[in-house]
């Protein structure tokens, strides 16, 4: 198990390194830079622009810039923002908790509702309830989360004359305002995951319920609840875990748009503005965060696989 874990950690570090280098290089190959944008906005002279490029290190070759950045990154220094001169690490860490609150709540709600609806659809196969779950799942999978957010916002405004607060307040400052502010984004982010997990749970449960193993459990006189929750659901765990890992990337990507829409000061809003401003250090820091969180989730899921099915960690998976 230790060797299996170390292999997964090694693969994860390689992926993060490749993603970081790729984003670092691509951002600098995009036409225009932060100094060019400042030149357009403030009308600085060519001499001042050259001085700014030298200050930011943008006058050096890309590989030299990458080497300098990596030398600082291994010491925990991700550079300073081109706008404001704030240390990227401090700027970024101040926003991470907001995005994690939003994303984790969406994943938890989507997983709980998705697994619940998937079980209901499986045990009521062929009925109106099963059909309704499948129809709603397809509908929510087809609609982008920001459209769901707009529909929820419109519905609540027209029918209940309610809209979320404009100014964001953290949970520590005002729990009531915080809950109102994130309610719609969390629901919008969670609907896509809920739909996908419901479909996967239903499919896996139906496969498990039709297996010889479950028929044997039924023949021994086990109650339906025991069969569903103790045996069939447990056998469906691996498929659902796989989807949960993939949904993490979807949820994190969705926060970029929704944080901008609802003025939520998370990493999504930060990276959106940083891309527009060509603020390279901030973009790279956000990329490391998203890649690291995704890789960490995949590693955790791989380890859970190994716990659920020991054959996986020894390389003898089911054929």
Short mmCIF file of C-alpha atoms in Angstrom, two decimals:
data_model
loop_
_atom_site.label_atom_id
_atom_site.label_comp_id
_atom_site.label_asym_id
_atom_site.label_seq_id
_atom_site.Cartn_x
_atom_site.Cartn_y
_atom_site.Cartn_z
CA UNK A 1 0.00 0.00 0.00
CA UNK A 2 2.89 2.39 0.78
CA UNK A 3 4.52 1.73 -2.60
CA UNK A 4 1.17 2.25 -4.35
CA UNK A 5 0.68 5.57 -2.54
CA UNK A 6 4.20 6.77 -3.39
CA UNK A 7 3.68 5.94 -7.07
CA UNK A 8 0.46 7.95 -7.15
CA UNK A 9 2.14 10.90 -5.41
CA UNK A 10 4.98 10.77 -7.93
CA UNK A 11 2.57 10.80 -10.88
CA UNK A 12 0.71 13.71 -9.30
CA UNK A 13 3.86 15.80 -8.89
CA UNK A 14 4.82 15.17 -12.52
CA UNK A 15 1.38 16.26 -13.73
CA UNK A 16 1.48 19.44 -11.64
CA UNK A 17 4.95 20.30 -12.93
CA UNK A 18 3.92 19.81 -16.56
CA UNK A 19 0.74 21.86 -16.13
CA UNK A 20 2.63 24.68 -14.43
CA UNK A 21 5.30 24.87 -17.13
CA UNK A 22 2.69 24.69 -19.90
CA UNK A 23 0.61 27.55 -18.47
CA UNK A 24 3.71 29.62 -17.70
CA UNK A 25 4.96 29.35 -21.28
CA UNK A 26 1.57 29.76 -23.00
CA UNK A 27 0.67 32.90 -21.01
CA UNK A 28 3.91 34.53 -22.17
CA UNK A 29 3.36 33.53 -25.80
CA UNK A 30 -0.05 35.21 -25.92
CA UNK A 31 0.20 38.54 -27.80
CA UNK A 32 0.39 41.52 -25.44
CA UNK A 33 1.50 41.63 -21.82
CA UNK A 34 0.69 43.50 -18.63
CA UNK A 35 2.88 46.42 -19.66
CA UNK A 36 1.15 46.72 -23.04
CA UNK A 37 -2.22 46.88 -21.30
CA UNK A 38 -0.95 49.56 -18.93
CA UNK A 39 0.43 51.46 -21.93
CA UNK A 40 -3.03 51.49 -23.52
CA UNK A 41 -4.81 52.49 -20.32
CA UNK A 42 -2.45 55.12 -18.90
CA UNK A 43 -0.42 56.18 -21.91
CA UNK A 44 3.01 55.61 -20.37
CA UNK A 45 5.99 56.37 -22.56
CA UNK A 46 8.03 53.76 -24.38
CA UNK A 47 10.93 54.31 -21.97
CA UNK A 48 8.67 53.76 -18.97
CA UNK A 49 7.25 50.62 -20.62
CA UNK A 50 10.75 49.22 -21.12
CA UNK A 51 11.59 49.99 -17.49
CA UNK A 52 8.45 48.15 -16.32
CA UNK A 53 9.29 45.13 -18.46
CA UNK A 54 12.76 45.04 -16.94
CA UNK A 55 11.26 45.36 -13.45
CA UNK A 56 8.90 42.43 -14.06
CA UNK A 57 11.57 40.40 -15.88
CA UNK A 58 9.52 40.36 -19.08
CA UNK A 59 12.52 41.50 -21.14
CA UNK A 60 14.25 38.17 -20.56
CA UNK A 61 13.75 34.95 -22.57
CA UNK A 62 10.87 32.72 -21.47
CA UNK A 63 13.16 29.95 -20.24
CA UNK A 64 15.07 32.44 -18.05
CA UNK A 65 11.80 33.76 -16.62
CA UNK A 66 10.69 30.19 -15.93
CA UNK A 67 13.95 29.35 -14.16
CA UNK A 68 13.74 32.45 -11.97
CA UNK A 69 10.13 31.73 -11.09
CA UNK A 70 10.85 28.07 -10.22
CA UNK A 71 13.78 29.11 -8.01
CA UNK A 72 11.43 31.31 -6.01
CA UNK A 73 8.53 28.85 -6.07
CA UNK A 74 10.49 26.08 -4.35
CA UNK A 75 11.03 28.54 -1.49
CA UNK A 76 7.34 29.43 -1.33
CA UNK A 77 7.71 32.72 -3.22
CA UNK A 78 5.28 32.83 -6.16
CA UNK A 79 6.23 36.37 -7.10
CA UNK A 80 4.31 39.62 -6.85
CA UNK A 81 1.24 40.79 -8.71
CA UNK A 82 1.91 43.14 -11.62
CA UNK A 83 -1.02 45.22 -10.39
CA UNK A 84 -0.61 46.55 -6.86
CA UNK A 85 2.66 44.77 -6.17
CA UNK A 86 1.12 42.47 -3.55
CA UNK A 87 2.79 39.10 -2.87
CA UNK A 88 0.90 36.53 -4.91
CA UNK A 89 0.93 34.01 -2.06
CA UNK A 90 -0.86 36.39 0.32
CA UNK A 91 -3.26 37.60 -2.38
CA UNK A 92 -4.12 34.04 -3.32
CA UNK A 93 -4.40 32.49 0.14
CA UNK A 94 -6.85 35.20 1.19
CA UNK A 95 -9.28 33.95 -1.49
CA UNK A 96 -8.81 30.19 -1.28
CA UNK A 97 -11.22 29.63 1.65
CA UNK A 98 -14.05 31.34 -0.24
CA UNK A 99 -13.69 29.08 -3.29
CA UNK A 100 -13.29 25.96 -1.15
CA UNK A 101 -16.48 26.79 0.75
CA UNK A 102 -18.36 27.26 -2.50
CA UNK A 103 -16.96 24.20 -4.26
CA UNK A 104 -17.10 21.73 -1.38
CA UNK A 105 -20.67 22.67 -0.48
CA UNK A 106 -21.69 22.19 -4.12
CA UNK A 107 -19.97 18.80 -4.32
CA UNK A 108 -21.47 17.57 -1.04
CA UNK A 109 -24.99 18.68 -1.99
CA UNK A 110 -24.65 17.28 -5.51
CA UNK A 111 -23.30 13.95 -4.23
CA UNK A 112 -25.94 13.46 -1.55
CA UNK A 113 -28.85 14.38 -3.82
CA UNK A 114 -27.39 12.53 -6.80
CA UNK A 115 -26.82 9.28 -4.92
CA UNK A 116 -30.26 9.55 -3.31
CA UNK A 117 -32.08 10.14 -6.59
CA UNK A 118 -30.01 7.43 -8.30
CA UNK A 119 -31.01 4.86 -5.66
CA UNK A 120 -34.67 5.87 -5.91
CA UNK A 121 -34.59 5.58 -9.71
CA UNK A 122 -32.91 2.16 -9.55
CA UNK A 123 -35.33 0.60 -7.06
CA UNK A 124 -38.33 2.05 -8.97
CA UNK A 125 -37.07 1.06 -12.40
CA UNK A 126 -39.66 1.42 -15.16
CA UNK A 127 -42.03 3.61 -13.12
CA UNK A 128 -42.97 7.28 -13.48
CA UNK A 129 -40.55 8.14 -10.68
CA UNK A 130 -37.66 6.54 -12.56
CA UNK A 131 -38.63 8.38 -15.75
CA UNK A 132 -38.86 11.71 -13.92
CA UNK A 133 -35.40 11.30 -12.39
CA UNK A 134 -33.89 10.48 -15.78
CA UNK A 135 -35.59 13.42 -17.51
CA UNK A 136 -34.46 15.90 -14.88
CA UNK A 137 -30.94 14.45 -14.92
CA UNK A 138 -30.64 14.93 -18.69
CA UNK A 139 -32.08 18.45 -18.40
CA UNK A 140 -29.61 19.54 -15.72
CA UNK A 141 -26.70 17.97 -17.61
CA UNK A 142 -27.66 19.92 -20.73
CA UNK A 143 -27.87 23.36 -19.10
CA UNK A 144 -24.66 25.22 -18.07
CA UNK A 145 -24.45 26.07 -14.40
CA UNK A 146 -24.41 29.83 -15.00
CA UNK A 147 -27.71 29.50 -16.90
CA UNK A 148 -29.16 27.56 -13.96
CA UNK A 149 -27.98 30.38 -11.70
CA UNK A 150 -29.68 33.00 -13.87
CA UNK A 151 -32.92 30.98 -13.93
CA UNK A 152 -32.87 30.59 -10.14
CA UNK A 153 -32.14 34.29 -9.69
CA UNK A 154 -34.98 35.27 -12.03
CA UNK A 155 -37.45 32.87 -10.42
CA UNK A 156 -36.70 34.07 -6.90
CA UNK A 157 -36.82 37.72 -7.93
CA UNK A 158 -40.15 37.44 -9.78
CA UNK A 159 -41.98 35.09 -7.42
CA UNK A 160 -40.56 36.04 -4.05
CA UNK A 161 -39.11 39.51 -4.71
CA UNK A 162 -35.78 38.30 -3.32
CA UNK A 163 -32.23 38.70 -4.54
CA UNK A 164 -28.90 37.92 -2.86
CA UNK A 165 -26.90 40.68 -1.16
CA UNK A 166 -24.69 42.68 -3.51
CA UNK A 167 -21.76 43.04 -1.11
CA UNK A 168 -20.11 39.78 -0.05
CA UNK A 169 -19.71 39.12 3.67
CA UNK A 170 -17.81 36.12 5.01
CA UNK A 171 -19.33 33.53 7.30
CA UNK A 172 -17.44 34.94 10.27
CA UNK A 173 -18.75 38.46 9.62
CA UNK A 174 -22.43 37.75 8.88
CA UNK A 175 -23.55 34.09 8.58
CA UNK A 176 -27.02 35.04 7.33
CA UNK A 177 -25.72 37.30 4.56
CA UNK A 178 -23.07 34.72 3.63
CA UNK A 179 -25.67 31.99 3.26
CA UNK A 180 -27.88 34.19 1.08
CA UNK A 181 -24.90 35.16 -1.07
CA UNK A 182 -23.71 31.63 -1.83
CA UNK A 183 -27.07 29.81 -1.94
CA UNK A 184 -27.71 30.27 -5.66
CA UNK A 185 -24.10 29.64 -6.80
CA UNK A 186 -23.90 26.48 -4.68
CA UNK A 187 -27.19 25.14 -6.04
CA UNK A 188 -26.20 26.03 -9.60
CA UNK A 189 -22.82 24.32 -9.24
CA UNK A 190 -24.37 21.28 -7.58
CA UNK A 191 -27.07 20.58 -10.18
CA UNK A 192 -24.72 19.30 -12.88
CA UNK A 193 -22.91 17.01 -10.46
CA UNK A 194 -26.19 15.84 -8.97
CA UNK A 195 -27.51 14.88 -12.41
CA UNK A 196 -24.35 13.03 -13.46
CA UNK A 197 -24.06 11.19 -10.15
CA UNK A 198 -27.74 10.25 -10.22
CA UNK A 199 -27.36 8.68 -13.67
CA UNK A 200 -24.18 6.85 -12.69
CA UNK A 201 -25.66 5.62 -9.40
CA UNK A 202 -28.79 4.38 -11.14
CA UNK A 203 -26.79 2.53 -13.79
CA UNK A 204 -24.40 0.95 -11.26
CA UNK A 205 -27.22 0.03 -8.89
CA UNK A 206 -29.20 -1.66 -11.66
CA UNK A 207 -26.13 -3.68 -12.62
CA UNK A 208 -25.57 -4.69 -9.00
CA UNK A 209 -29.24 -5.51 -8.35
CA UNK A 210 -29.27 -7.81 -11.38
CA UNK A 211 -26.15 -9.74 -10.38
CA UNK A 212 -26.09 -13.33 -9.15
CA UNK A 213 -24.64 -12.14 -5.85
CA UNK A 214 -27.68 -9.97 -5.08
CA UNK A 215 -30.06 -12.73 -6.13
CA UNK A 216 -28.31 -15.03 -3.67
CA UNK A 217 -28.69 -12.43 -0.91
CA UNK A 218 -32.40 -12.16 -1.74
CA UNK A 219 -32.74 -15.95 -1.65
CA UNK A 220 -31.30 -15.97 1.87
CA UNK A 221 -34.21 -13.82 3.01
CA UNK A 222 -32.45 -10.48 3.44
CA UNK A 223 -34.68 -7.42 3.66
CA UNK A 224 -34.90 -5.11 0.64
CA UNK A 225 -33.35 -2.21 2.56
CA UNK A 226 -30.37 -4.37 3.52
CA UNK A 227 -29.95 -5.56 -0.05
CA UNK A 228 -30.04 -2.03 -1.47
CA UNK A 229 -27.90 -0.14 1.03
CA UNK A 230 -25.51 -2.79 2.35
CA UNK A 231 -24.84 -4.84 -0.76
CA UNK A 232 -25.91 -3.17 -4.02
CA UNK A 233 -24.84 0.37 -3.09
CA UNK A 234 -21.48 -0.82 -1.78
CA UNK A 235 -20.76 -2.61 -5.04
CA UNK A 236 -21.55 0.62 -6.93
CA UNK A 237 -19.08 2.69 -4.92
CA UNK A 238 -16.13 2.59 -7.33
CA UNK A 239 -18.10 3.96 -10.29
CA UNK A 240 -19.53 6.79 -8.18
CA UNK A 241 -16.09 7.65 -6.74
CA UNK A 242 -14.70 7.96 -10.27
CA UNK A 243 -17.40 10.42 -11.22
CA UNK A 244 -16.93 12.44 -8.04
CA UNK A 245 -13.30 13.02 -8.99
CA UNK A 246 -14.27 14.19 -12.46
CA UNK A 247 -16.98 16.45 -11.04
CA UNK A 248 -14.39 18.28 -8.98
CA UNK A 249 -12.84 19.71 -12.15
CA UNK A 250 -16.28 20.77 -13.41
CA UNK A 251 -17.17 22.46 -10.13
CA UNK A 252 -13.85 24.31 -9.89
CA UNK A 253 -14.16 25.49 -13.48
CA UNK A 254 -17.69 26.68 -12.81
CA UNK A 255 -16.61 28.85 -9.91
CA UNK A 256 -14.74 31.17 -12.28
CA UNK A 257 -17.94 32.34 -13.99
CA UNK A 258 -20.23 32.21 -10.97
CA UNK A 259 -17.84 34.09 -8.70
CA UNK A 260 -17.67 36.81 -11.31
CA UNK A 261 -21.47 36.88 -11.70
CA UNK A 262 -22.22 37.10 -7.98
CA UNK A 263 -19.21 39.22 -6.95
CA UNK A 264 -17.80 36.46 -4.74
CA UNK A 265 -14.13 37.21 -3.96
CA UNK A 266 -12.72 33.74 -4.54
CA UNK A 267 -9.91 32.38 -6.68
CA UNK A 268 -12.23 32.13 -9.68
CA UNK A 269 -12.80 35.88 -9.72
CA UNK A 270 -9.09 36.40 -9.10
CA UNK A 271 -7.94 34.26 -12.04
CA UNK A 272 -10.59 35.78 -14.34
CA UNK A 273 -9.27 39.28 -13.73
CA UNK A 274 -5.66 38.12 -13.81
CA UNK A 275 -6.10 36.58 -17.28
CA UNK A 276 -7.63 39.81 -18.58
CA UNK A 277 -4.77 41.83 -17.06
CA UNK A 278 -2.04 39.37 -18.16
CA UNK A 279 -1.02 39.18 -14.50
CA UNK A 280 1.18 36.12 -15.05
CA UNK A 281 2.22 35.36 -11.45
CA UNK A 282 -1.40 35.30 -10.28
CA UNK A 283 -2.53 33.11 -13.20
CA UNK A 284 0.23 30.58 -12.55
CA UNK A 285 -0.53 30.50 -8.81
CA UNK A 286 -4.22 29.85 -9.48
CA UNK A 287 -3.29 27.15 -11.99
CA UNK A 288 -1.13 25.40 -9.40
CA UNK A 289 -4.02 25.54 -6.95
CA UNK A 290 -6.58 24.07 -9.35
CA UNK A 291 -4.18 21.44 -10.67
CA UNK A 292 -3.02 20.52 -7.17
CA UNK A 293 -6.55 20.21 -5.83
CA UNK A 294 -7.61 18.08 -8.78
CA UNK A 295 -4.53 15.84 -8.58
CA UNK A 296 -4.95 15.45 -4.82
CA UNK A 297 -8.57 14.40 -5.31
CA UNK A 298 -7.60 11.83 -7.93
CA UNK A 299 -4.92 10.42 -5.61
CA UNK A 300 -7.41 10.15 -2.74
CA UNK A 301 -9.88 8.38 -5.03
CA UNK A 302 -7.15 5.98 -6.21
CA UNK A 303 -6.34 5.17 -2.58
CA UNK A 304 -10.02 4.62 -1.84
CA UNK A 305 -10.13 2.25 -4.83
CA UNK A 306 -7.30 0.29 -3.29
CA UNK A 307 -9.17 0.06 0.01
CA UNK A 308 -12.42 -1.02 -1.65
CA UNK A 309 -10.73 -3.53 -3.97
CA UNK A 310 -7.24 -4.68 -2.84
CA UNK A 311 -6.60 -6.16 -6.30
CA UNK A 312 -6.21 -2.63 -7.68
CA UNK A 313 -3.13 -1.79 -5.62
CA UNK A 314 -1.49 -5.07 -6.62
CA UNK A 315 -2.28 -4.57 -10.30
CA UNK A 316 -4.79 -7.41 -10.50
CA UNK A 317 -7.98 -5.50 -11.30
CA UNK A 318 -11.02 -7.25 -12.63
CA UNK A 319 -10.75 -8.14 -16.29
#
